[in-house]
Protein backbone atom coordinates (compact mmCIF):
# COMPACT_ATOMS: atom_id res chain seq x y z
CA UNK A 1 0.00 0.00 0.00
CA UNK A 2 1.40 3.43 -0.87
CA UNK A 3 2.85 5.44 2.00
CA UNK A 4 0.39 8.28 1.46
CA UNK A 5 -2.44 5.94 2.50
CA UNK A 6 -0.56 4.78 5.62
CA UNK A 7 0.70 8.17 6.75
CA UNK A 8 0.80 8.26 10.58
CA UNK A 9 -1.27 11.08 12.10
CA UNK A 10 1.78 12.79 13.63
CA UNK A 11 3.41 12.94 10.20
CA UNK A 12 0.15 14.11 8.58
CA UNK A 13 0.17 17.09 11.00
CA UNK A 14 3.73 17.95 9.94
CA UNK A 15 5.23 19.87 7.05
CA UNK A 16 4.88 18.69 3.47
CA UNK A 17 8.62 17.95 3.45
CA UNK A 18 8.29 15.66 6.48
CA UNK A 19 5.38 13.91 4.78
CA UNK A 20 7.36 13.46 1.54
CA UNK A 21 10.34 12.10 3.48
CA UNK A 22 8.23 9.49 5.26
CA UNK A 23 6.29 8.51 2.12
CA UNK A 24 9.40 8.11 -0.07
CA UNK A 25 11.22 6.07 2.59
CA UNK A 26 8.15 3.93 3.25
CA UNK A 27 7.48 3.21 -0.41
CA UNK A 28 11.12 2.35 -1.03
CA UNK A 29 11.16 0.04 2.00
CA UNK A 30 7.98 -1.68 0.81
CA UNK A 31 9.68 -2.40 -2.52
CA UNK A 32 12.71 -3.80 -0.69
CA UNK A 33 11.21 -5.58 2.34
CA UNK A 34 7.50 -5.83 1.61
CA UNK A 35 4.60 -4.22 3.43
CA UNK A 36 4.60 -4.26 7.21
CA UNK A 37 6.33 -3.19 10.37
CA UNK A 38 9.83 -3.17 8.86
CA UNK A 39 8.75 -0.66 6.20
CA UNK A 40 7.30 1.59 8.91
CA UNK A 41 10.45 1.35 11.06
CA UNK A 42 12.57 2.22 8.04
CA UNK A 43 10.37 5.22 7.17
CA UNK A 44 10.53 6.55 10.74
CA UNK A 45 14.29 6.04 10.83
CA UNK A 46 14.66 8.13 7.66
CA UNK A 47 12.33 10.79 9.09
CA UNK A 48 14.35 11.00 12.32
CA UNK A 49 17.50 11.97 10.41
CA UNK A 50 15.99 15.32 9.40
CA UNK A 51 13.08 15.82 11.79
CA UNK A 52 12.30 15.50 15.50
CA UNK A 53 8.96 14.99 17.17
CA UNK A 54 7.75 18.01 19.11
CA UNK A 55 4.35 17.58 20.69
CA UNK A 56 1.95 16.09 18.15
CA UNK A 57 3.99 16.70 14.99
CA UNK A 58 7.48 16.57 13.45
CA UNK A 59 9.72 19.63 13.01
CA UNK A 60 12.89 20.02 10.96
CA UNK A 61 16.11 19.61 12.94
CA UNK A 62 18.82 22.28 12.76
CA UNK A 63 21.36 19.63 11.75
CA UNK A 64 20.69 16.35 10.01
CA UNK A 65 21.78 13.12 11.63
CA UNK A 66 20.50 10.14 13.61
CA UNK A 67 18.34 11.00 16.59
CA UNK A 68 19.22 8.02 18.78
CA UNK A 69 21.27 4.81 18.80
CA UNK A 70 18.55 2.89 16.99
CA UNK A 71 18.48 5.43 14.13
CA UNK A 72 22.21 4.97 13.51
CA UNK A 73 21.63 1.40 12.34
CA UNK A 74 21.48 0.85 8.59
CA UNK A 75 18.51 -1.49 9.02
CA UNK A 76 16.35 -0.50 11.98
CA UNK A 77 15.40 -3.38 14.23
CA UNK A 78 12.78 -3.72 16.91
CA UNK A 79 13.86 -2.18 20.18
CA UNK A 80 14.03 0.96 22.24
CA UNK A 81 14.08 4.32 20.51
CA UNK A 82 13.74 7.85 21.81
CA UNK A 83 10.34 8.03 20.11
CA UNK A 84 11.29 10.86 17.79
CA UNK A 85 13.06 12.93 20.42
CA UNK A 86 16.49 13.98 19.17
CA UNK A 87 18.45 12.30 21.98
CA UNK A 88 21.70 13.32 20.28
CA UNK A 89 20.83 17.03 20.51
CA UNK A 90 22.47 19.28 23.08
CA UNK A 91 21.02 19.57 26.56
CA UNK A 92 20.31 23.23 25.79
CA UNK A 93 18.21 22.27 22.75
CA UNK A 94 16.33 19.64 24.75
CA UNK A 95 15.71 22.20 27.50
CA UNK A 96 14.27 24.62 24.92
CA UNK A 97 11.93 21.91 23.61
CA UNK A 98 10.90 21.05 27.19
CA UNK A 99 10.18 24.73 27.80
CA UNK A 100 7.99 24.91 24.68
CA UNK A 101 6.13 21.82 25.89
CA UNK A 102 5.76 23.37 29.39
CA UNK A 103 7.46 20.45 31.18
CA UNK A 104 7.68 21.14 34.91
CA UNK A 105 11.02 20.66 36.66
CA UNK A 106 13.01 20.85 33.42
CA UNK A 107 15.74 23.05 34.91
CA UNK A 108 16.77 20.28 37.33
CA UNK A 109 16.70 17.45 34.77
CA UNK A 110 19.65 15.65 33.27
CA UNK A 111 19.86 15.23 29.50
CA UNK A 112 18.45 11.68 29.73
CA UNK A 113 15.61 12.87 31.95
CA UNK A 114 14.78 15.64 29.45
CA UNK A 115 14.64 13.08 26.63
CA UNK A 116 12.24 10.90 28.66
CA UNK A 117 10.07 13.85 29.74
CA UNK A 118 9.84 15.19 26.18
CA UNK A 119 8.89 11.72 24.97
CA UNK A 120 6.08 11.51 27.52
CA UNK A 121 4.88 15.02 26.63
CA UNK A 122 4.92 14.12 22.94
CA UNK A 123 2.87 10.99 23.63
CA UNK A 124 0.30 13.01 25.59
CA UNK A 125 0.07 15.63 22.82
CA UNK A 126 -0.36 12.96 20.15
CA UNK A 127 -3.08 11.21 22.17
CA UNK A 128 -4.91 14.51 22.72
CA UNK A 129 -4.74 15.32 18.99
CA UNK A 130 -6.34 11.95 18.17
CA UNK A 131 -9.32 12.55 20.46
mmCIF file of C-alpha atoms in Angstrom:
data_model
loop_
_atom_site.group_PDB
_atom_site.id
_atom_site.type_symbol
_atom_site.label_atom_id
_atom_site.label_comp_id
_atom_site.label_asym_id
_atom_site.label_seq_id
_atom_site.Cartn_x
_atom_site.Cartn_y
_atom_site.Cartn_z
ATOM 1 C CA UNK A 1 0.000 0.000 0.000
ATOM 2 C CA UNK A 2 1.402 3.433 -0.869
ATOM 3 C CA UNK A 3 2.855 5.435 2.003
ATOM 4 C CA UNK A 4 0.385 8.275 1.463
ATOM 5 C CA UNK A 5 -2.437 5.943 2.495
ATOM 6 C CA UNK A 6 -0.563 4.782 5.617
ATOM 7 C CA UNK A 7 0.702 8.173 6.751
ATOM 8 C CA UNK A 8 0.798 8.259 10.581
ATOM 9 C CA UNK A 9 -1.268 11.076 12.101
ATOM 10 C CA UNK A 10 1.776 12.788 13.631
ATOM 11 C CA UNK A 11 3.411 12.944 10.197
ATOM 12 C CA UNK A 12 0.153 14.109 8.585
ATOM 13 C CA UNK A 13 0.167 17.087 11.003
ATOM 14 C CA UNK A 14 3.734 17.947 9.944
ATOM 15 C CA UNK A 15 5.233 19.872 7.050
ATOM 16 C CA UNK A 16 4.880 18.688 3.468
ATOM 17 C CA UNK A 17 8.620 17.954 3.445
ATOM 18 C CA UNK A 18 8.290 15.662 6.477
ATOM 19 C CA UNK A 19 5.378 13.913 4.781
ATOM 20 C CA UNK A 20 7.355 13.459 1.538
ATOM 21 C CA UNK A 21 10.345 12.098 3.477
ATOM 22 C CA UNK A 22 8.231 9.493 5.264
ATOM 23 C CA UNK A 23 6.293 8.510 2.121
ATOM 24 C CA UNK A 24 9.403 8.114 -0.067
ATOM 25 C CA UNK A 25 11.224 6.072 2.587
ATOM 26 C CA UNK A 26 8.150 3.929 3.255
ATOM 27 C CA UNK A 27 7.478 3.206 -0.413
ATOM 28 C CA UNK A 28 11.123 2.347 -1.031
ATOM 29 C CA UNK A 29 11.162 0.044 2.004
ATOM 30 C CA UNK A 30 7.976 -1.684 0.814
ATOM 31 C CA UNK A 31 9.682 -2.399 -2.524
ATOM 32 C CA UNK A 32 12.712 -3.799 -0.688
ATOM 33 C CA UNK A 33 11.209 -5.580 2.344
ATOM 34 C CA UNK A 34 7.496 -5.834 1.606
ATOM 35 C CA UNK A 35 4.602 -4.223 3.429
ATOM 36 C CA UNK A 36 4.597 -4.265 7.206
ATOM 37 C CA UNK A 37 6.335 -3.192 10.369
ATOM 38 C CA UNK A 38 9.829 -3.172 8.855
ATOM 39 C CA UNK A 39 8.753 -0.661 6.197
ATOM 40 C CA UNK A 40 7.305 1.588 8.914
ATOM 41 C CA UNK A 41 10.454 1.345 11.061
ATOM 42 C CA UNK A 42 12.572 2.221 8.038
ATOM 43 C CA UNK A 43 10.368 5.225 7.174
ATOM 44 C CA UNK A 44 10.530 6.547 10.739
ATOM 45 C CA UNK A 45 14.287 6.042 10.832
ATOM 46 C CA UNK A 46 14.655 8.130 7.664
ATOM 47 C CA UNK A 47 12.333 10.793 9.085
ATOM 48 C CA UNK A 48 14.346 11.002 12.319
ATOM 49 C CA UNK A 49 17.497 11.970 10.412
ATOM 50 C CA UNK A 50 15.995 15.324 9.396
ATOM 51 C CA UNK A 51 13.081 15.817 11.790
ATOM 52 C CA UNK A 52 12.301 15.501 15.499
ATOM 53 C CA UNK A 53 8.963 14.988 17.173
ATOM 54 C CA UNK A 54 7.746 18.014 19.111
ATOM 55 C CA UNK A 55 4.345 17.575 20.693
ATOM 56 C CA UNK A 56 1.945 16.091 18.155
ATOM 57 C CA UNK A 57 3.994 16.703 14.986
ATOM 58 C CA UNK A 58 7.483 16.567 13.454
ATOM 59 C CA UNK A 59 9.722 19.633 13.015
ATOM 60 C CA UNK A 60 12.893 20.021 10.961
ATOM 61 C CA UNK A 61 16.115 19.615 12.937
ATOM 62 C CA UNK A 62 18.815 22.281 12.765
ATOM 63 C CA UNK A 63 21.356 19.632 11.751
ATOM 64 C CA UNK A 64 20.694 16.346 10.010
ATOM 65 C CA UNK A 65 21.778 13.119 11.634
ATOM 66 C CA UNK A 66 20.501 10.136 13.608
ATOM 67 C CA UNK A 67 18.336 11.000 16.588
ATOM 68 C CA UNK A 68 19.220 8.015 18.780
ATOM 69 C CA UNK A 69 21.267 4.813 18.804
ATOM 70 C CA UNK A 70 18.554 2.892 16.994
ATOM 71 C CA UNK A 71 18.476 5.428 14.130
ATOM 72 C CA UNK A 72 22.210 4.973 13.510
ATOM 73 C CA UNK A 73 21.627 1.400 12.344
ATOM 74 C CA UNK A 74 21.482 0.848 8.594
ATOM 75 C CA UNK A 75 18.510 -1.492 9.023
ATOM 76 C CA UNK A 76 16.351 -0.499 11.984
ATOM 77 C CA UNK A 77 15.404 -3.381 14.230
ATOM 78 C CA UNK A 78 12.782 -3.717 16.907
ATOM 79 C CA UNK A 79 13.862 -2.184 20.176
ATOM 80 C CA UNK A 80 14.032 0.956 22.235
ATOM 81 C CA UNK A 81 14.082 4.317 20.506
ATOM 82 C CA UNK A 82 13.739 7.850 21.810
ATOM 83 C CA UNK A 83 10.339 8.027 20.107
ATOM 84 C CA UNK A 84 11.294 10.857 17.787
ATOM 85 C CA UNK A 85 13.055 12.931 20.423
ATOM 86 C CA UNK A 86 16.490 13.982 19.172
ATOM 87 C CA UNK A 87 18.449 12.302 21.983
ATOM 88 C CA UNK A 88 21.703 13.325 20.275
ATOM 89 C CA UNK A 89 20.834 17.032 20.512
ATOM 90 C CA UNK A 90 22.472 19.281 23.077
ATOM 91 C CA UNK A 91 21.024 19.575 26.556
ATOM 92 C CA UNK A 92 20.306 23.229 25.792
ATOM 93 C CA UNK A 93 18.213 22.271 22.754
ATOM 94 C CA UNK A 94 16.333 19.642 24.748
ATOM 95 C CA UNK A 95 15.712 22.199 27.500
ATOM 96 C CA UNK A 96 14.273 24.616 24.918
ATOM 97 C CA UNK A 97 11.931 21.914 23.608
ATOM 98 C CA UNK A 98 10.901 21.054 27.189
ATOM 99 C CA UNK A 99 10.184 24.725 27.796
ATOM 100 C CA UNK A 100 7.986 24.906 24.684
ATOM 101 C CA UNK A 101 6.131 21.821 25.891
ATOM 102 C CA UNK A 102 5.760 23.370 29.386
ATOM 103 C CA UNK A 103 7.457 20.449 31.178
ATOM 104 C CA UNK A 104 7.681 21.139 34.914
ATOM 105 C CA UNK A 105 11.023 20.655 36.664
ATOM 106 C CA UNK A 106 13.013 20.847 33.420
ATOM 107 C CA UNK A 107 15.738 23.054 34.907
ATOM 108 C CA UNK A 108 16.767 20.281 37.331
ATOM 109 C CA UNK A 109 16.697 17.452 34.775
ATOM 110 C CA UNK A 110 19.652 15.648 33.270
ATOM 111 C CA UNK A 111 19.857 15.229 29.505
ATOM 112 C CA UNK A 112 18.455 11.677 29.728
ATOM 113 C CA UNK A 113 15.606 12.869 31.951
ATOM 114 C CA UNK A 114 14.785 15.637 29.450
ATOM 115 C CA UNK A 115 14.643 13.078 26.627
ATOM 116 C CA UNK A 116 12.244 10.905 28.658
ATOM 117 C CA UNK A 117 10.074 13.847 29.741
ATOM 118 C CA UNK A 118 9.838 15.194 26.179
ATOM 119 C CA UNK A 119 8.888 11.720 24.969
ATOM 120 C CA UNK A 120 6.082 11.505 27.523
ATOM 121 C CA UNK A 121 4.878 15.024 26.634
ATOM 122 C CA UNK A 122 4.924 14.116 22.939
ATOM 123 C CA UNK A 123 2.869 10.987 23.627
ATOM 124 C CA UNK A 124 0.302 13.007 25.590
ATOM 125 C CA UNK A 125 0.069 15.625 22.819
ATOM 126 C CA UNK A 126 -0.356 12.961 20.146
ATOM 127 C CA UNK A 127 -3.083 11.214 22.172
ATOM 128 C CA UNK A 128 -4.907 14.514 22.719
ATOM 129 C CA UNK A 129 -4.740 15.319 18.994
ATOM 130 C CA UNK A 130 -6.337 11.948 18.165
ATOM 131 C CA UNK A 131 -9.319 12.551 20.461
#
